[in-house]
Coordinates of C-alpha atoms in Angstrom, one line a residue:
M1 CA 17.4 -13.5 87.5
G2 CA 21.1 -13.6 88.2
D3 CA 24.4 -11.8 87.9
L4 CA 24.2 -9.9 84.6
D5 CA 22.7 -6.4 84.3
V6 CA 22.0 -6.5 80.5
V7 CA 22.2 -9.2 77.8
G8 CA 22.0 -7.8 74.3
I9 CA 21.0 -9.7 71.2
G10 CA 21.7 -8.4 67.7
N11 CA 23.6 -8.4 64.5
A12 CA 27.4 -8.8 65.2
I13 CA 28.9 -6.4 62.7
V14 CA 32.3 -4.8 62.0
D15 CA 31.8 -1.0 61.3
V16 CA 33.8 0.6 58.5
I17 CA 33.5 4.3 58.9
S18 CA 34.7 7.0 56.4
A19 CA 34.2 10.7 56.1
E20 CA 32.9 11.8 52.7
E21 CA 31.6 14.9 51.1
H22 CA 27.8 15.2 50.5
G23 CA 28.2 14.4 46.8
F24 CA 29.3 10.8 47.7
I25 CA 25.7 10.1 48.9
E26 CA 24.1 11.2 45.7
S27 CA 26.7 9.7 43.3
H28 CA 26.3 6.3 44.8
G29 CA 22.5 6.4 45.2
L30 CA 22.5 6.1 49.0
V31 CA 19.6 6.9 51.3
K32 CA 21.0 9.5 53.7
R33 CA 20.6 8.8 57.4
A34 CA 19.1 5.4 56.8
M35 CA 20.3 1.9 57.2
T36 CA 20.1 0.0 53.9
L37 CA 20.7 -3.7 53.5
I38 CA 23.1 -4.5 50.7
D39 CA 24.5 -7.7 49.1
A40 CA 28.1 -8.8 48.9
E41 CA 28.7 -7.3 45.5
R42 CA 27.4 -3.9 46.5
A43 CA 29.4 -4.0 49.7
E44 CA 32.6 -4.6 47.7
H45 CA 31.8 -1.7 45.3
L46 CA 31.1 0.8 48.1
Y47 CA 34.1 -0.3 50.1
A48 CA 36.4 0.3 47.1
A49 CA 34.9 3.8 46.6
M50 CA 35.3 4.9 50.2
A51 CA 38.1 7.0 51.6
P52 CA 40.5 5.6 54.1
A53 CA 38.3 4.2 56.9
I54 CA 38.3 3.3 60.5
E55 CA 37.3 -0.3 61.1
T56 CA 35.9 -1.2 64.5
S57 CA 33.6 -3.8 66.0
G58 CA 30.0 -2.5 66.0
G59 CA 26.4 -3.5 65.7
S60 CA 23.7 -1.6 67.5
A61 CA 23.0 -3.9 70.5
A62 CA 26.7 -4.7 70.7
N63 CA 27.5 -1.0 71.0
T64 CA 24.9 -0.7 73.8
V65 CA 26.2 -3.5 75.9
A66 CA 29.8 -2.2 75.3
G67 CA 28.6 1.1 76.7
V68 CA 27.0 -0.5 79.8
A69 CA 30.2 -2.4 80.4
S70 CA 32.2 0.8 80.1
L71 CA 30.0 2.4 82.7
G72 CA 30.7 -0.4 85.1
G73 CA 27.9 -2.9 84.4
Q74 CA 28.0 -6.7 84.0
V75 CA 26.8 -7.6 80.5
G76 CA 26.6 -10.4 77.9
Y77 CA 26.0 -10.4 74.2
I78 CA 24.5 -12.8 71.7
G79 CA 25.3 -12.5 68.0
K80 CA 26.8 -14.6 65.2
V81 CA 30.2 -14.1 63.4
R82 CA 32.1 -16.3 60.9
D83 CA 35.3 -18.0 61.9
D84 CA 37.3 -15.5 59.8
Q85 CA 39.5 -12.5 60.4
L86 CA 36.7 -10.0 61.0
G87 CA 34.9 -12.5 63.2
H88 CA 38.0 -12.8 65.3
V89 CA 38.4 -9.0 65.5
F90 CA 34.8 -8.7 66.6
A91 CA 35.1 -11.4 69.3
H92 CA 38.4 -9.9 70.7
D93 CA 37.1 -6.4 70.8
I94 CA 33.8 -7.1 72.6
R95 CA 35.5 -9.5 75.1
A96 CA 38.2 -7.0 75.8
L97 CA 35.5 -4.6 77.0
G98 CA 34.4 -7.1 79.6
V99 CA 31.4 -8.4 77.7
R100 CA 30.6 -12.1 78.0
F101 CA 30.4 -13.4 74.4
D102 CA 30.2 -17.2 74.1
V103 CA 28.4 -17.8 70.8
L104 CA 30.3 -20.2 68.6
P105 CA 31.5 -18.7 65.3
A106 CA 30.1 -20.3 62.1
A107 CA 32.6 -22.6 60.4
A108 CA 31.1 -22.2 57.0
G109 CA 28.7 -19.9 55.1
P110 CA 28.8 -16.1 54.6
P111 CA 31.6 -14.0 56.1
T112 CA 31.3 -11.8 59.1
A113 CA 28.9 -8.9 58.7
R114 CA 30.1 -5.4 58.0
C115 CA 28.4 -2.0 58.0
L116 CA 29.8 0.7 55.6
I117 CA 29.1 4.0 57.3
I118 CA 29.4 7.2 55.5
V119 CA 29.8 10.3 57.7
T120 CA 29.1 13.6 55.9
P121 CA 30.3 17.1 57.1
D122 CA 26.9 17.6 58.9
A123 CA 27.8 14.6 61.1
A124 CA 24.9 12.5 59.7
R125 CA 25.7 8.8 59.2
T126 CA 24.4 6.8 56.3
M127 CA 24.7 3.1 56.8
N128 CA 24.9 0.3 54.3
T129 CA 24.9 -3.1 55.9
Y130 CA 25.9 -6.5 54.5
L131 CA 24.5 -8.9 57.1
G132 CA 26.6 -11.9 56.2
A133 CA 27.1 -14.4 59.0
S134 CA 24.9 -12.4 61.4
T135 CA 21.9 -13.9 59.6
E136 CA 23.0 -17.3 60.8
L137 CA 22.0 -16.7 64.4
H138 CA 19.7 -19.6 65.3
P139 CA 17.5 -20.4 68.2
D140 CA 20.1 -23.0 69.3
D141 CA 22.6 -20.1 69.8
I142 CA 20.5 -18.7 72.6
D143 CA 22.0 -19.8 75.9
P144 CA 19.1 -20.1 78.4
D145 CA 21.4 -19.7 81.4
L146 CA 22.9 -16.5 80.0
V147 CA 19.5 -14.9 79.0
G148 CA 17.9 -16.1 82.2
S149 CA 20.6 -14.4 84.3
A150 CA 19.9 -10.9 82.9
Q151 CA 18.0 -8.2 84.6
V152 CA 17.3 -6.7 81.2
L153 CA 17.3 -8.3 77.7
Y154 CA 18.1 -5.7 75.1
C155 CA 16.8 -6.6 71.6
E156 CA 17.9 -4.9 68.5
G157 CA 15.2 -4.1 65.9
Y158 CA 17.6 -4.7 63.0
I159 CA 17.7 -8.4 63.7
W160 CA 14.1 -8.7 62.8
D161 CA 14.9 -8.6 59.1
V162 CA 15.7 -12.4 58.9
D163 CA 13.2 -15.1 59.9
I164 CA 15.6 -17.4 61.7
T165 CA 17.1 -14.6 63.8
K166 CA 13.5 -13.4 64.6
E167 CA 12.9 -16.9 66.0
A168 CA 16.1 -16.6 68.1
I169 CA 15.0 -13.3 69.5
R170 CA 11.5 -14.5 70.3
K171 CA 13.1 -17.5 72.2
A172 CA 15.3 -15.1 74.2
I173 CA 12.3 -12.9 75.1
S174 CA 10.4 -15.9 76.3
I175 CA 13.3 -17.2 78.4
C176 CA 14.0 -13.8 80.0
S177 CA 10.3 -13.1 80.7
A178 CA 9.9 -16.4 82.4
A179 CA 12.9 -15.7 84.6
G180 CA 11.4 -12.4 85.7
G181 CA 13.6 -10.2 83.6
T182 CA 12.8 -6.9 81.8
I183 CA 12.4 -6.9 78.0
S184 CA 13.7 -3.9 76.2
F185 CA 13.6 -3.3 72.5
T186 CA 15.1 -0.6 70.2
L187 CA 13.2 0.5 67.0
S188 CA 16.6 0.9 65.3
D189 CA 15.6 2.8 62.1
S190 CA 12.5 4.3 60.5
F191 CA 12.7 2.1 57.4
C192 CA 13.0 -0.9 59.7
V193 CA 9.9 0.2 61.5
E194 CA 8.1 0.4 58.2
R195 CA 9.2 -3.1 57.3
H196 CA 7.8 -4.7 60.5
H197 CA 5.1 -2.2 61.4
Q198 CA 2.3 -4.5 62.7
E199 CA 4.6 -7.0 64.3
W200 CA 6.3 -4.3 66.3
L201 CA 3.0 -2.7 67.4
D202 CA 2.1 -6.2 68.7
L203 CA 5.4 -6.4 70.5
V204 CA 5.0 -3.1 72.2
D205 CA 1.5 -4.1 73.3
G206 CA 2.9 -7.5 74.4
P207 CA 6.2 -8.5 76.0
I208 CA 8.1 -5.2 75.7
D209 CA 8.7 -3.3 78.9
L210 CA 11.2 -0.7 77.8
L211 CA 11.0 0.8 74.3
F212 CA 13.8 2.9 72.8
G213 CA 13.5 5.0 69.7
N214 CA 14.0 8.4 68.3
E215 CA 11.3 10.9 67.3
H216 CA 11.2 9.8 63.7
E217 CA 10.9 6.1 64.6
I218 CA 8.1 6.5 67.1
C219 CA 6.2 8.7 64.7
T220 CA 6.6 6.1 62.0
L221 CA 5.5 3.3 64.3
Y222 CA 2.2 5.1 65.1
G223 CA 1.7 6.8 61.8
T224 CA 1.6 10.4 63.1
G225 CA 3.7 12.0 60.4
D226 CA 5.8 14.6 62.0
D227 CA 3.6 15.0 65.0
F228 CA 5.8 13.8 67.9
D229 CA 3.2 14.8 70.6
A230 CA 0.6 12.6 68.9
A231 CA 3.1 9.7 68.9
V232 CA 3.8 10.2 72.6
T233 CA 0.0 10.1 73.2
A234 CA -0.3 6.9 71.1
V235 CA 2.5 5.0 72.9
Q236 CA 1.6 6.1 76.4
G237 CA 0.4 3.2 78.5
R238 CA 1.4 0.5 76.0
C239 CA 4.6 -0.3 77.8
A240 CA 6.2 0.5 81.1
V241 CA 8.6 3.1 79.7
A242 CA 9.2 4.5 76.2
A243 CA 12.5 6.4 76.1
L244 CA 12.4 8.7 73.0
T245 CA 15.3 10.7 71.9
R246 CA 15.1 14.1 70.1
G247 CA 18.7 15.0 69.4
A248 CA 19.6 18.5 70.7
E249 CA 16.2 18.7 72.4
G250 CA 17.1 15.8 74.8
S251 CA 14.7 12.9 75.4
V252 CA 11.2 12.2 76.6
L253 CA 10.3 9.4 78.9
V254 CA 6.8 8.2 78.6
T255 CA 5.1 6.0 81.3
P256 CA 1.4 5.3 81.8
D257 CA 1.3 8.1 84.4
Q258 CA 4.0 10.5 83.4
I259 CA 5.7 12.3 80.6
I260 CA 9.2 13.3 81.7
E261 CA 11.3 15.7 79.6
V262 CA 15.1 15.2 80.0
P263 CA 17.4 17.9 78.6
A264 CA 20.3 17.1 76.4
K265 CA 23.8 17.6 77.9
T266 CA 25.4 21.0 77.1
P267 CA 26.0 20.9 73.4
V268 CA 29.3 19.8 72.1
K269 CA 30.8 19.8 68.6
V270 CA 29.2 16.9 66.8
V271 CA 31.9 14.8 65.1
D272 CA 29.9 11.7 64.2
S273 CA 26.3 10.8 65.2
T274 CA 27.0 7.1 64.8
G275 CA 26.0 5.2 67.9
A276 CA 24.3 8.1 69.7
G277 CA 21.1 6.2 70.2
D278 CA 23.0 3.1 71.2
L279 CA 25.0 4.8 73.9
Y280 CA 21.8 6.7 75.1
A281 CA 20.4 3.2 75.8
S282 CA 23.6 2.3 77.6
G283 CA 23.3 5.1 80.1
F284 CA 19.6 4.6 80.6
L285 CA 19.9 0.8 81.1
Y286 CA 22.8 1.3 83.5
G287 CA 20.7 3.6 85.6
W288 CA 17.6 1.3 85.3
T289 CA 19.5 -1.8 86.6
R290 CA 20.6 0.2 89.6
G291 CA 17.2 1.4 90.5
M292 CA 17.7 5.0 89.7
D293 CA 14.7 7.2 89.0
L294 CA 13.7 7.7 85.4
A295 CA 15.0 11.3 85.2
R296 CA 18.4 10.1 86.3
C297 CA 18.3 7.2 83.9
G298 CA 17.5 9.6 81.0
W299 CA 20.3 12.0 82.1
L300 CA 22.9 9.3 82.1
G301 CA 21.6 8.4 78.7
S302 CA 22.2 12.0 77.5
L303 CA 25.7 12.0 79.0
A304 CA 26.6 8.8 77.3
A305 CA 25.2 9.9 74.0
T306 CA 27.2 13.1 74.1
E307 CA 30.3 11.1 74.5
A308 CA 29.4 9.2 71.4
I309 CA 28.7 12.2 69.1
S310 CA 31.9 14.0 70.2
Q311 CA 34.1 11.2 68.8
F312 CA 34.5 9.2 65.6
G313 CA 32.9 5.8 65.9
A314 CA 30.2 4.2 68.0
R315 CA 32.1 2.6 70.8
P316 CA 33.4 4.5 73.9
L317 CA 37.1 5.4 73.4
G318 CA 37.7 5.2 77.1
S319 CA 35.9 4.3 80.3
L320 CA 32.5 6.0 80.8
A321 CA 32.5 5.3 84.6
H322 CA 33.2 8.9 85.3
L323 CA 29.7 9.8 84.0
T324 CA 28.1 7.9 87.0
Q325 CA 29.9 10.2 89.4
K326 CA 28.0 13.2 88.1
S327 CA 25.4 13.3 90.7
A328 CA 23.7 16.5 89.8
V329 CA 20.7 15.9 87.5
Q330 CA 19.5 18.9 85.6
E331 CA 16.0 20.0 86.3
V332 CA 13.4 18.1 84.4
S333 CA 9.7 18.7 83.9
S334 CA 6.9 16.3 84.0

């Protein structure tokens, strides 16, 4: 292992975020709170119907590494964009945050990916993603030196939807594991869990050390319905740590020997839940790479997630380094 705290791998996407009334969801046949894959024609139709929007570089794993960088960590990112306007925007934005991003853009093929995000008055986000050039991430795009230099490889579940990108992520996992790094994986979305159920069960039992997910995703993975406690029991001992978020109830960290409950930060007005899970992972991983105890890692995750939901968009609007100065960890129970 070398000089990078975290290297993320995922779909390089530009987020297009608009605030809409609840009726927009029904009238356009959207699946509320889910991430739905769409084609280019559907993307054009929805974009035309959306209110004036904020466009910002996004993608789940990219948001997480951006958060780690904002906290003060050294990070890299692997994802594919097209050599087009949005591709240039994505590359500029992520590099400006201090993230190492060296993957060559595609000279031909589909355009840079975009995610059309509808935020309703209840702060729920409904995502419709055109994957575009992000599906062109190949095993050859994996830089062994970059991946081998990471303390933690952070893998985005969404990338599992395309076979060639799945091969790329498996290559990255193999390289990082061989170098002695920690493998982390985020479940991303309940519908994504359903699509790749058995493969992901095998991953958790195999190379994954750190598993991230929310209560709905972990229940879906282990088929426990709405019984979160049963899902906790099912995942315990299958990986080193499962970090499971529960919204206003905080998070639960599950190790083979402990179940640690971490409170949420003092409630704030929720503006937009986009990126809350991504930024929770940022805080947790920043703490993990600095050898903090699990309760402290989870608390930093809560602090970072709160920053995300109190603003519009999934990336930090300013430096998050001040969060690391908050030395008082709220009482946790185990």
